[in-house]
Coordinates of C-alpha atoms and ligand atoms in Angstrom, one line a residue:
X1 CA 55.9 19.7 5.9
X2 CA 59.2 17.4 5.1
X3 CA 60.6 13.8 4.7
X4 CA 61.2 14.0 8.4
X5 CA 57.3 14.2 9.6
X6 CA 56.4 11.3 12.2
X7 CA 53.5 10.6 14.1
X8 CA 52.7 12.0 17.8
X9 CA 54.2 9.7 20.4
X10 CA 52.1 6.9 21.1
X11 CA 50.0 7.1 18.4
X12 CA 50.6 4.9 15.4
X13 CA 49.3 4.5 11.8
X14 CA 48.1 0.9 11.0
X15 CA 49.8 -0.8 8.0
X16 CA 47.6 -3.0 5.8
X17 CA 48.3 -6.8 7.2
X18 CA 47.8 -5.1 11.1
X19 CA 44.4 -4.1 9.7
X20 CA 43.5 -6.8 8.0
X21 CA 44.0 -9.1 11.2
X22 CA 42.4 -6.5 13.0
X23 CA 39.4 -6.9 10.7
X24 CA 39.2 -10.6 11.1
X25 CA 39.0 -10.4 14.7
X26 CA 36.7 -7.6 14.7
X27 CA 34.1 -9.6 12.2
X28 CA 34.5 -12.5 14.9
X29 CA 33.5 -10.5 17.6
X30 CA 30.4 -9.3 15.7
X31 CA 29.5 -13.0 15.0
X32 CA 29.8 -13.3 18.3
X33 CA 27.5 -10.5 19.2
X34 CA 25.1 -11.7 16.8
X35 CA 24.9 -14.7 18.2
X36 CA 24.6 -14.2 21.8
X37 CA 22.2 -11.7 21.0
X38 CA 24.1 -8.6 21.8
X39 CA 23.5 -5.3 19.9
X40 CA 26.5 -3.4 18.1
X41 CA 26.3 0.1 18.9
X42 CA 28.9 2.9 18.5
X43 CA 28.8 6.1 20.5
X44 CA 30.2 9.1 20.1
X45 CA 34.0 9.8 20.1
X46 CA 33.9 13.1 21.7
X47 CA 32.1 13.5 25.0
X48 CA 31.7 16.4 27.3
X49 CA 34.1 16.0 30.1
X50 CA 31.4 15.8 32.9
X51 CA 30.7 12.5 31.3
X52 CA 33.8 11.1 32.4
X53 CA 34.6 13.5 36.0
X54 CA 31.6 11.6 37.9
X55 CA 32.5 10.1 41.4
X56 CA 32.8 6.6 40.5
X57 CA 34.7 7.5 37.2
X58 CA 37.8 4.7 37.1
X59 CA 40.1 7.1 35.0
X60 CA 41.1 10.6 36.4
X61 CA 40.9 13.7 33.9
X62 CA 44.6 14.2 33.3
X63 CA 45.0 11.1 31.5
X64 CA 42.3 12.9 29.3
X65 CA 43.0 14.1 26.1
X66 CA 40.7 17.4 26.3
X67 CA 40.0 20.5 24.0
X68 CA 37.0 23.3 24.2
X69 CA 34.0 24.0 21.8
X70 CA 33.0 26.9 20.5
X71 CA 31.2 27.5 23.9
X72 CA 34.1 27.3 26.0
X73 CA 33.0 23.8 27.0
X74 CA 35.6 21.3 27.4
X75 CA 35.0 18.1 25.4
X76 CA 37.0 14.8 26.0
X77 CA 38.3 11.9 23.5
X78 CA 36.4 9.0 25.1
X79 CA 39.1 7.1 27.4
X80 CA 36.9 4.5 27.6
X81 CA 33.2 2.9 26.4
X82 CA 31.7 1.6 29.1
X83 CA 30.6 5.4 30.5
X84 CA 29.2 6.2 27.2
X85 CA 27.4 3.5 26.4
X86 CA 25.9 3.6 30.1
X87 CA 25.0 7.4 29.1
X88 CA 23.0 5.9 26.2
X89 CA 21.6 3.2 28.5
X90 CA 20.2 5.7 30.7
X91 CA 19.0 8.1 28.0
X92 CA 18.5 7.0 24.4
X93 CA 17.5 3.3 25.7
X94 CA 16.2 4.1 28.9
X95 CA 12.6 2.6 28.1
X96 CA 14.3 -0.9 27.7
X97 CA 14.6 -2.8 30.8
X98 CA 18.1 -5.1 30.2
X99 CA 20.4 -4.5 27.9
X100 CA 22.8 -6.6 26.1
X101 CA 25.4 -4.4 24.3
X102 CA 28.6 -4.8 22.5
X103 CA 30.9 -2.0 20.7
X104 CA 34.4 -1.6 19.2
X105 CA 36.3 1.0 18.2
X106 CA 39.4 3.3 19.9
X107 CA 39.8 5.0 23.0
X108 CA 42.8 7.8 23.9
X109 CA 44.5 7.9 27.0
X110 CA 47.0 11.2 27.5
X111 CA 49.6 9.4 30.3
X112 CA 51.6 12.6 30.8
X113 CA 54.5 14.2 28.5
X114 CA 57.4 11.9 30.5
X115 CA 55.5 8.7 29.1
X116 CA 57.1 8.3 26.0
X117 CA 56.3 4.2 25.4
X118 CA 52.8 4.0 26.1
X119 CA 49.9 3.9 23.0
X120 CA 48.0 6.7 23.2
X121 CA 45.2 5.7 21.2
X122 CA 44.0 1.7 21.3
X123 CA 41.1 0.0 20.4
X124 CA 39.1 -1.8 21.9
X125 CA 35.9 -4.4 21.8
X126 CA 33.6 -4.9 24.8
X127 CA 30.0 -6.3 25.6
X128 CA 27.9 -4.8 28.5
X129 CA 25.2 -6.6 29.9
X130 CA 23.2 -4.1 31.8
X131 CA 19.5 -4.5 34.2
X132 CA 20.2 -7.4 35.6
X133 CA 21.8 -8.4 39.4
X134 CA 22.9 -11.9 40.5
X135 CA 25.4 -14.2 40.0
X136 CA 24.2 -15.5 36.6
X137 CA 24.3 -12.1 34.8
X138 CA 28.0 -12.1 36.3
X139 CA 28.8 -15.3 34.7
X140 CA 27.2 -14.6 31.4
X141 CA 29.5 -11.9 30.7
X142 CA 32.6 -14.1 32.0
X143 CA 31.7 -16.8 29.9
X144 CA 31.3 -14.3 26.9
X145 CA 34.9 -13.1 27.7
X146 CA 36.3 -16.6 27.7
X147 CA 34.4 -17.4 24.4
X148 CA 35.5 -13.7 22.9
X149 CA 39.2 -14.9 23.5
X150 CA 38.6 -18.6 22.0
X151 CA 37.0 -16.8 19.2
X152 CA 39.8 -14.4 18.4
X153 CA 41.9 -17.8 18.1
X154 CA 43.6 -17.6 21.2
X155 CA 44.1 -21.2 22.9
X156 CA 46.3 -20.7 25.9
X157 CA 44.8 -17.7 28.2
X158 CA 42.7 -17.9 31.7
X159 CA 40.3 -15.4 33.4
X160 CA 41.2 -14.4 37.0
X161 CA 38.2 -13.8 39.0
X162 CA 37.7 -11.8 42.6
X163 CA 35.3 -10.3 44.3
X164 CA 35.8 -6.5 45.5
X165 CA 33.7 -7.0 48.4
X166 CA 35.6 -9.5 50.2
X167 CA 38.4 -6.6 50.2
X168 CA 36.0 -4.1 51.5
X169 CA 35.0 -6.9 53.9
X170 CA 38.2 -7.1 55.7
X171 CA 39.1 -3.2 55.3
X172 CA 36.1 -2.5 57.2
X173 CA 36.9 -5.0 59.9
X174 CA 40.4 -2.9 60.4
X175 CA 38.7 0.1 60.4
X176 CA 40.1 1.8 57.6
X177 CA 39.0 5.5 56.3
X178 CA 37.8 5.7 52.9
X179 CA 41.3 7.2 51.7
X180 CA 43.5 4.4 53.7
X181 CA 41.1 1.3 52.0
X182 CA 42.2 2.8 48.7
X183 CA 45.8 3.1 49.8
X184 CA 45.8 -0.5 50.8
X185 CA 43.9 -1.2 47.7
X186 CA 47.1 0.2 45.7
X187 CA 49.5 -1.4 47.8
X188 CA 47.4 -5.0 47.5
X189 CA 47.4 -4.6 43.9
X190 CA 51.2 -4.2 43.9
X191 CA 52.3 -6.6 46.2
X192 CA 53.6 -4.2 48.1
X193 CA 53.9 -6.4 51.5
X194 CA 56.2 -4.2 53.8
X195 CA 54.1 -1.0 52.9
X196 CA 51.2 -2.8 53.7
X197 CA 52.2 -4.0 56.7
X198 CA 53.5 -0.1 57.7
X199 CA 50.4 1.1 57.0
X200 CA 48.3 -1.4 59.2
X201 CA 50.7 -1.0 62.1
X202 CA 50.2 2.6 61.7
X203 CA 46.3 2.4 61.6
X204 CA 46.9 0.1 65.1
X205 CA 45.5 -3.4 63.2
X206 CA 46.0 -6.2 65.3
X207 CA 48.9 -8.5 64.4
X208 CA 45.9 -11.5 63.8
X209 CA 44.2 -9.2 61.2
X210 CA 47.2 -7.9 59.8
X211 CA 48.3 -11.5 59.3
X212 CA 45.4 -12.1 57.1
X213 CA 44.7 -8.9 55.3
X214 CA 48.5 -9.4 54.2
X215 CA 48.1 -13.1 52.8
X216 CA 45.2 -11.5 50.5
X217 CA 47.6 -11.8 47.4
X218 CA 48.1 -15.3 47.6
X219 CA 44.3 -16.6 47.8
X220 CA 44.7 -17.3 44.3
X221 CA 44.4 -20.5 42.5
X222 CA 41.6 -23.0 41.8
X223 CA 38.0 -23.3 43.1
X224 CA 39.2 -24.4 46.9
X225 CA 40.5 -20.8 47.2
X226 CA 36.6 -19.7 47.6
X227 CA 36.6 -22.6 50.9
X228 CA 39.5 -21.8 52.2
X229 CA 38.8 -18.1 52.1
X230 CA 35.9 -19.1 54.0
X231 CA 37.5 -18.8 57.6
X232 CA 39.5 -15.6 56.9
X233 CA 36.7 -13.3 58.1
X234 CA 33.4 -13.6 59.3
X235 CA 32.3 -10.4 58.3
X236 CA 28.7 -10.5 56.3
X237 CA 30.6 -8.6 53.7
X238 CA 33.0 -10.9 53.1
X239 CA 30.9 -14.2 53.2
X240 CA 28.5 -13.0 50.7
X241 CA 31.0 -12.2 48.3
X242 CA 32.1 -15.7 48.5
X243 CA 28.8 -16.8 48.2
X244 CA 28.7 -14.8 45.1
X245 CA 31.9 -16.5 44.1
X246 CA 30.7 -19.7 44.4
X247 CA 27.1 -19.1 42.6
X248 CA 29.3 -18.0 39.6
X249 CA 31.4 -20.6 39.4
X250 CA 28.7 -22.8 39.4
X251 CA 27.5 -20.7 36.7
X252 CA 30.1 -21.1 34.4
X253 CA 30.6 -24.9 35.1
X254 CA 27.2 -25.5 34.1
X255 CA 28.6 -23.0 31.0
X256 CA 31.4 -25.5 30.4
X257 CA 33.6 -22.6 31.1
X258 CA 34.9 -23.0 34.2
X259 CA 38.7 -24.8 33.9
X260 CA 39.6 -21.2 32.4
X261 CA 38.5 -19.3 35.1
X262 CA 40.8 -19.1 38.6
X263 CA 39.9 -17.2 41.7
X264 CA 42.4 -14.6 42.9
X265 CA 40.8 -12.2 46.1
X266 CA 44.0 -10.1 45.5
X267 CA 42.4 -8.6 42.1
X268 CA 41.5 -5.1 43.7
X269 CA 41.3 -2.7 40.8
X270 CA 39.3 0.3 40.9
X271 CA 37.4 0.1 43.6
X272 CA 35.1 2.9 43.1
X273 CA 33.8 2.0 40.1
X274 CA 33.6 -1.7 40.4
X275 CA 30.7 -2.9 43.0
X276 CA 31.0 -6.9 43.1
X277 CA 32.9 -9.8 40.6
X278 CA 36.1 -8.1 39.2
X279 CA 37.7 -10.1 36.2
X280 CA 41.1 -10.0 33.9
X281 CA 42.0 -12.0 31.5
X282 CA 45.7 -13.3 31.1
X283 CA 48.0 -15.4 29.2
X284 CA 51.6 -16.3 29.2
X285 CA 52.7 -14.2 26.3
X286 CA 52.2 -11.0 27.7
X287 CA 53.2 -8.9 30.7
X288 CA 49.6 -7.2 31.5
X289 CA 46.3 -8.1 31.2
X290 CA 44.3 -8.1 27.8
X291 CA 41.1 -8.3 29.1
X292 CA 39.5 -6.3 32.1
X293 CA 35.9 -6.7 33.3
X294 CA 33.7 -6.9 36.1
X295 CA 30.1 -5.6 38.2
X296 CA 29.9 -1.8 38.1
X297 CA 26.4 -1.3 39.7
X298 CA 26.4 2.4 40.2
X299 CA 27.7 3.8 36.8
X300 CA 24.4 4.2 35.1
X301 CA 22.8 5.8 38.2
X302 CA 25.4 8.8 37.6
X303 CA 23.6 9.7 34.6
X304 CA 20.0 9.2 36.3
X305 CA 19.0 5.5 35.8
X306 CA 19.1 2.9 38.2
X307 CA 20.4 0.1 36.9
X308 CA 22.9 -2.8 37.7
X309 CA 25.2 -3.8 35.1
X310 CA 28.8 -5.7 34.2
X311 CA 30.6 -6.0 31.4
X312 CA 34.4 -6.5 30.0
X313 CA 36.7 -4.7 27.9
X314 CA 39.0 -6.1 25.4
X315 CA 42.6 -4.7 23.9
X316 CA 42.6 -5.4 20.7
X317 CA 46.3 -4.5 20.2
X318 CA 47.4 -6.7 23.1
X319 CA 45.3 -9.5 22.2
X320 CA 47.1 -9.2 18.7
X321 CA 50.2 -9.3 19.9
X322 CA 49.3 -12.5 21.9
X323 CA 47.8 -14.5 18.8
X324 CA 50.9 -13.3 17.2
X325 CA 53.0 -15.1 19.6
X326 CA 51.0 -18.0 20.0
X327 CA 51.8 -18.7 16.0
X328 CA 48.2 -17.7 14.9
X329 CA 48.5 -14.8 12.7
X330 CA 51.9 -15.6 11.6
X331 CA 53.9 -18.9 10.2
X332 CA 56.5 -18.2 13.7
X333 CA 56.4 -21.7 15.3
X334 CA 55.5 -21.3 18.8
X335 CA 58.8 -22.1 20.8
X336 CA 58.8 -26.3 21.8
X337 CA 60.9 -26.3 24.5
X338 CA 59.7 -24.3 27.7
X339 CA 61.0 -20.6 27.4
X340 CA 63.5 -19.7 30.6
X341 CA 62.5 -17.8 33.7
X342 CA 64.3 -14.3 32.6
X343 CA 66.1 -12.8 35.6
X344 CA 67.0 -9.0 35.5
X345 CA 69.7 -8.4 37.3
X346 CA 70.9 -4.5 38.2
X347 CA 74.5 -4.5 36.9
X348 CA 76.9 -3.7 39.8
X349 CA 76.8 -4.0 43.7
X350 CA 72.9 -5.2 43.8
X351 CA 73.9 -8.1 40.8
X352 CA 77.0 -9.5 42.9
X353 CA 74.9 -10.1 46.0
X354 CA 71.8 -11.7 43.8
X355 CA 74.7 -14.1 42.2
X356 CA 75.4 -15.1 45.6
X357 CA 72.0 -15.7 46.5
X358 CA 71.2 -17.7 43.3
X359 CA 74.4 -20.1 43.6
X360 CA 73.6 -20.9 47.4
X361 CA 70.1 -21.9 45.6
X362 CA 71.8 -24.5 43.6
X363 CA 71.2 -22.1 40.1
X364 CA 74.6 -22.4 38.0
X365 CA 75.8 -18.7 37.8
X366 CA 79.2 -19.2 35.9
X367 CA 78.2 -17.4 32.9
X368 CA 76.9 -14.2 34.6
X369 CA 80.1 -13.8 37.1
X370 CA 82.0 -13.5 33.7
X371 CA 79.7 -12.3 31.2
X372 CA 82.5 -11.0 29.0
X373 CA 80.1 -8.4 27.8
X374 CA 77.6 -9.9 26.9
X375 CA 74.2 -8.7 28.1
X376 CA 71.7 -12.1 28.0
X377 CA 73.0 -15.3 30.1
X378 CA 72.0 -18.4 30.5
X379 CA 72.7 -21.1 33.3
X380 CA 74.0 -24.8 32.7
X381 CA 70.3 -25.7 32.2
X382 CA 68.5 -23.4 30.1
X383 CA 65.8 -22.9 32.5
X384 CA 67.1 -19.3 33.5
X385 CA 68.1 -16.3 31.6
X386 CA 69.5 -13.4 33.3
X387 CA 69.5 -10.0 31.5
X388 CA 72.3 -7.4 32.7
X389 CA 70.5 -4.1 33.1
X390 CA 71.2 -1.0 34.4
X391 CA 70.1 -0.4 37.7
X392 CA 67.2 2.2 37.6
X393 CA 65.6 0.3 34.3
X394 CA 65.0 -3.1 36.3
X395 CA 61.4 -2.3 36.7
X396 CA 60.8 -1.4 32.8
X397 CA 62.2 -4.8 31.7
X398 CA 59.7 -6.5 34.4
X399 CA 56.2 -4.2 33.9
X400 CA 56.6 -5.0 29.9
X401 CA 57.3 -8.7 30.4
X402 CA 60.7 -8.5 28.9
X403 CA 61.7 -10.2 32.3
X404 CA 59.4 -12.3 34.6
X405 CA 61.6 -11.3 37.6
X406 CA 63.9 -8.5 38.9
X407 CA 66.0 -7.2 41.6
X408 CA 66.1 -3.2 42.2
X409 CA 66.3 -1.0 45.3
X410 CA 63.2 0.2 47.1
X411 CA 64.0 3.5 45.6
X412 CA 64.1 2.7 42.6
X413 CA 61.1 1.4 42.8
X414 CA 59.3 3.8 44.7
X415 CA 60.6 6.8 42.4
X416 CA 59.5 4.2 39.2
X417 CA 56.0 3.3 40.6
X418 CA 55.0 0.5 38.8
X419 CA 52.6 -2.2 39.2
X420 CA 54.8 -4.7 40.1
X421 CA 54.5 -7.0 42.0
X422 CA 56.9 -6.9 45.1
X423 CA 57.7 -10.3 47.0
X424 CA 60.6 -10.1 49.0
X425 CA 62.7 -7.7 50.4
X426 CA 66.4 -9.3 49.9
X427 CA 67.7 -7.5 52.9
X428 CA 71.1 -5.8 51.5
X429 CA 72.1 -2.6 49.4
X430 CA 70.2 -1.3 52.9
X431 CA 70.2 2.7 53.1
X432 CA 68.1 5.5 53.8
X433 CA 66.7 8.4 51.7
X434 CA 67.3 11.0 52.9
X435 CA 66.5 15.2 52.6
X436 CA 70.4 16.5 53.4
X437 CA 72.1 20.0 53.4
X438 CA 74.5 22.3 55.5
X439 CA 74.0 20.8 59.6
X440 CA 72.4 24.4 59.9
X441 CA 69.8 23.7 58.1
X442 CA 68.1 25.8 55.4
X443 CA 68.5 29.6 55.5
X444 CA 64.8 31.0 54.7
X445 CA 65.4 33.4 51.7
X446 CA 63.8 37.1 52.3
X447 CA 62.2 36.8 48.3
X448 CA 60.4 33.9 49.3
X449 CA 61.7 31.0 46.5
X450 CA 60.5 27.9 46.7
X451 CA 63.1 25.1 48.0
X452 CA 65.8 23.7 45.4
X453 CA 65.8 20.1 46.0
X454 CA 68.5 18.3 44.2
X455 CA 68.1 14.8 43.4
X456 CA 68.0 11.8 41.0
X457 CA 64.6 10.9 42.4
X458 CA 62.2 13.7 41.0
X459 CA 59.3 12.0 41.1
X460 CA 59.5 11.0 45.0
X461 CA 60.7 14.7 45.5
X462 CA 57.2 15.5 44.0
X463 CA 55.2 13.3 46.4
X464 CA 57.4 13.3 49.6
X465 CA 56.9 17.3 49.6
X466 CA 53.6 17.7 48.4
X467 CA 52.5 15.2 51.3
X468 CA 54.0 17.8 53.2
X469 CA 52.6 20.9 51.7
X470 CA 55.6 22.6 50.4
X471 CA 56.2 24.0 47.2
X472 CA 59.3 23.0 45.6
X473 CA 61.8 23.4 42.4
X474 CA 62.9 19.9 41.6
X475 CA 66.6 19.7 39.5
X476 CA 67.3 16.8 38.5
X477 CA 70.7 15.8 38.4
X478 CA 72.2 12.0 37.6
X479 CA 74.3 11.8 40.2
X480 CA 77.4 13.9 42.4
X481 CA 73.6 15.1 43.8
X482 CA 75.8 16.5 46.8
X483 CA 77.4 19.1 44.5
X484 CA 74.0 21.1 44.8
X485 CA 74.5 22.8 47.9
X486 CA 78.1 23.3 47.8
X487 CA 77.8 25.4 44.9
X488 CA 74.8 27.1 45.5
X489 CA 72.9 25.4 42.8
X490 CA 70.5 23.8 45.6
X491 CA 69.2 24.2 49.3
X492 CA 69.0 20.6 49.7
X493 CA 69.6 17.5 48.4
X494 CA 67.1 13.9 48.2
X495 CA 69.3 11.0 48.1
X496 CA 70.1 8.0 49.4
X497 CA 72.8 8.2 52.5
X498 CA 74.2 4.4 52.7
X499 CA 77.7 5.2 55.2
X500 CA 76.8 9.0 55.4
X501 CA 80.4 9.5 54.0
X502 CA 80.0 11.2 51.2
X503 CA 77.9 13.5 53.2
X504 CA 80.4 13.8 56.1
X505 CA 83.5 14.2 53.6
X506 CA 81.6 17.7 52.1
X507 CA 79.8 19.1 54.7
X508 CA 76.7 17.7 54.7
X509 CA 74.3 16.2 57.3
X510 CA 71.2 14.6 57.4
X511 CA 68.0 16.9 58.0
X512 CA 65.4 14.5 57.1
X513 CA 65.0 10.5 57.3
X514 CA 62.1 9.5 54.3
X515 CA 62.1 5.7 54.7
X516 CA 64.4 2.8 54.7
X517 CA 65.9 1.4 51.5
X518 CA 67.1 -2.4 50.3
X519 CA 66.8 -4.4 47.5
X520 CA 63.5 -6.4 46.4
X521 CA 62.7 -8.8 44.4
X522 CA 60.0 -7.5 42.1
X523 CA 57.5 -9.7 39.6
X524 CA 55.6 -9.0 36.5
X525 CA 51.9 -9.1 37.8
X526 CA 51.1 -12.1 34.6
X527 CA 54.3 -14.1 34.9
X528 CA 53.6 -14.4 38.8
X529 CA 50.3 -16.5 37.6
X530 CA 51.7 -18.2 34.3
X531 CA 54.8 -19.0 35.6
X532 CA 53.9 -19.5 39.2
X533 CA 55.2 -23.1 39.1
X534 CA 58.8 -21.7 38.3
X535 CA 58.3 -18.5 40.2
X536 CA 56.9 -19.4 43.9
X537 CA 59.4 -22.4 44.2
X538 CA 62.4 -20.0 43.5
X539 CA 61.1 -17.3 46.0
X540 CA 60.5 -20.1 48.7
X541 CA 64.2 -21.1 48.0
X542 CA 65.6 -17.6 48.4
X543 CA 63.6 -16.7 51.4
X544 CA 65.1 -20.2 53.1
X545 CA 68.7 -19.1 52.1
X546 CA 68.1 -15.6 53.7
X547 CA 67.3 -16.9 56.7
X548 CA 69.9 -19.3 56.7
X549 CA 71.8 -16.1 56.0
X550 CA 70.7 -14.6 59.2
X551 CA 69.8 -17.4 61.3
Ligands
PRP1 C1 75.3 7.2 46.1 C2 74.7 8.3 46.7 C3 75.3 9.0 47.3 C4 76.2 8.0 48.4 C5 76.2 7.8 49.4 O1 75.9 7.7 45.1 O2 73.8 9.5 45.6 O3 76.2 10.2 46.8 O4 76.1 7.1 46.8 O5 76.6 6.8 50.3 P1 77.6 7.4 51.6 O6 76.1 7.5 52.3 O7 77.8 5.6 51.7 O8 78.8 8.2 51.1 P2 76.9 6.3 43.8 O9 77.5 6.1 44.4 O10 75.9 5.8 43.3 O11 77.0 7.8 43.0 P3 76.5 8.9 41.9 O12 76.3 10.3 43.2 O13 77.3 9.4 40.8 O14 75.0 8.4 41.5

């Protein structure tokens, strides 16, 4: 061991000041547990793998740290706390009819070798109410989530409340299979309108029903959303979901916390796991939710006890970052002026077009036109801040909340597959993602090696060929991909084709078309809500401008 020793990626030491802040928050949570009659338990950190691989599990095994015990059985560092609590409820506490339990401690996520930024160990605190169904129990746990955030010192936050049955009812009305419902859920979560539309068209869903499903993410706002959603679907599952939400809101009003809660029927996380009302806590200072929760009536049954349950988990680290940014833990003052809306622009061709569009919307872009090597620029009013980034980095800035909005090619978005809201097809930067090679096609090898695919898009290549059931070797290049087949490095390339000029000049041709590509406007998941008053009007202006350009 020498002086260069450092922690494994994603693992951190916690220094005295941070540790002090954390124990202050934990003390507050312990007091909340005691005040509300929630008993603190400490589930084991190591479990058998099968505890987490039940059919309703929310976390896939590839995202867990596993190892074996002396008998060769696979052990796992717990990836979340609710499942161990459910196991305990079904076994050691099975004599108790209703359980109110609280926990705090580390959980572990393995994100794959290519993820070099996410934390792999993080602390969670949570509360579980087991043995009670009905809106009263949901409201109790949501009110506790609000109380926990307030107790921590957080001032500016809200809880988004949805109901998975509303989505499931609509999907049933559309006659989708289970796999298609999951695919649609993923797209709704990302607000990828285009891909949603394509999936629904391919399933023969009527235009009228398509319109309703596509507008789901817009069912967001105050309690009036519940009334608006009444006419959405007569399906009994949808109507029951709305009855449930209305009853929960009524109970929350009586508890005096309804004003911290908004309705979001586009909220559709982990459908296999959640069975009813779901919610998450968000605040302006963070690009990702800091609290998630909901009803999970099928989990305890996986351990042999039929028991309805609801609960929430709060991640300590994001909470502490939010508190610091709100000035709770530091002397740093909260900025007095409203923060500008941050827009990440891909340097190069895509930026030019976007600048034209923004100017046409009346936004001053003179600084961006002449950046003079500066990377952060403002408009004259200070309402907008432009960040000039490499095209392939746009999704990273937006996902992590360093930018509220970004413009990136659909190819980059598909490759990175991050949870962003894709709000608008800007219609420029049009090209196609294709497989290309020599026009006579690929000569099959006698020794039968895998097809060698040279590409700037290894993730797209992996999933495209996996879907076709074809094994490939991926050769990851950063540019001039067409060289691959010319110098015998690969059999084909997977790349974007715009005019086709580069292919023609090199004696290559398109062999398969994968999908069309164009520039998309993407929005950070939390910014869309916390800054909706700035973002939605801007999107409307851009939309109007686009249709004027086309008209
Ligand atoms: C892109 C793409 C193709 C070319 C396609 O490369 O990777 O090589 O454009 O355009 P065309 O069909 O109009 O010929 P880019 O110009 O970004 O350069 P790179 O190869 O260095 O990445």
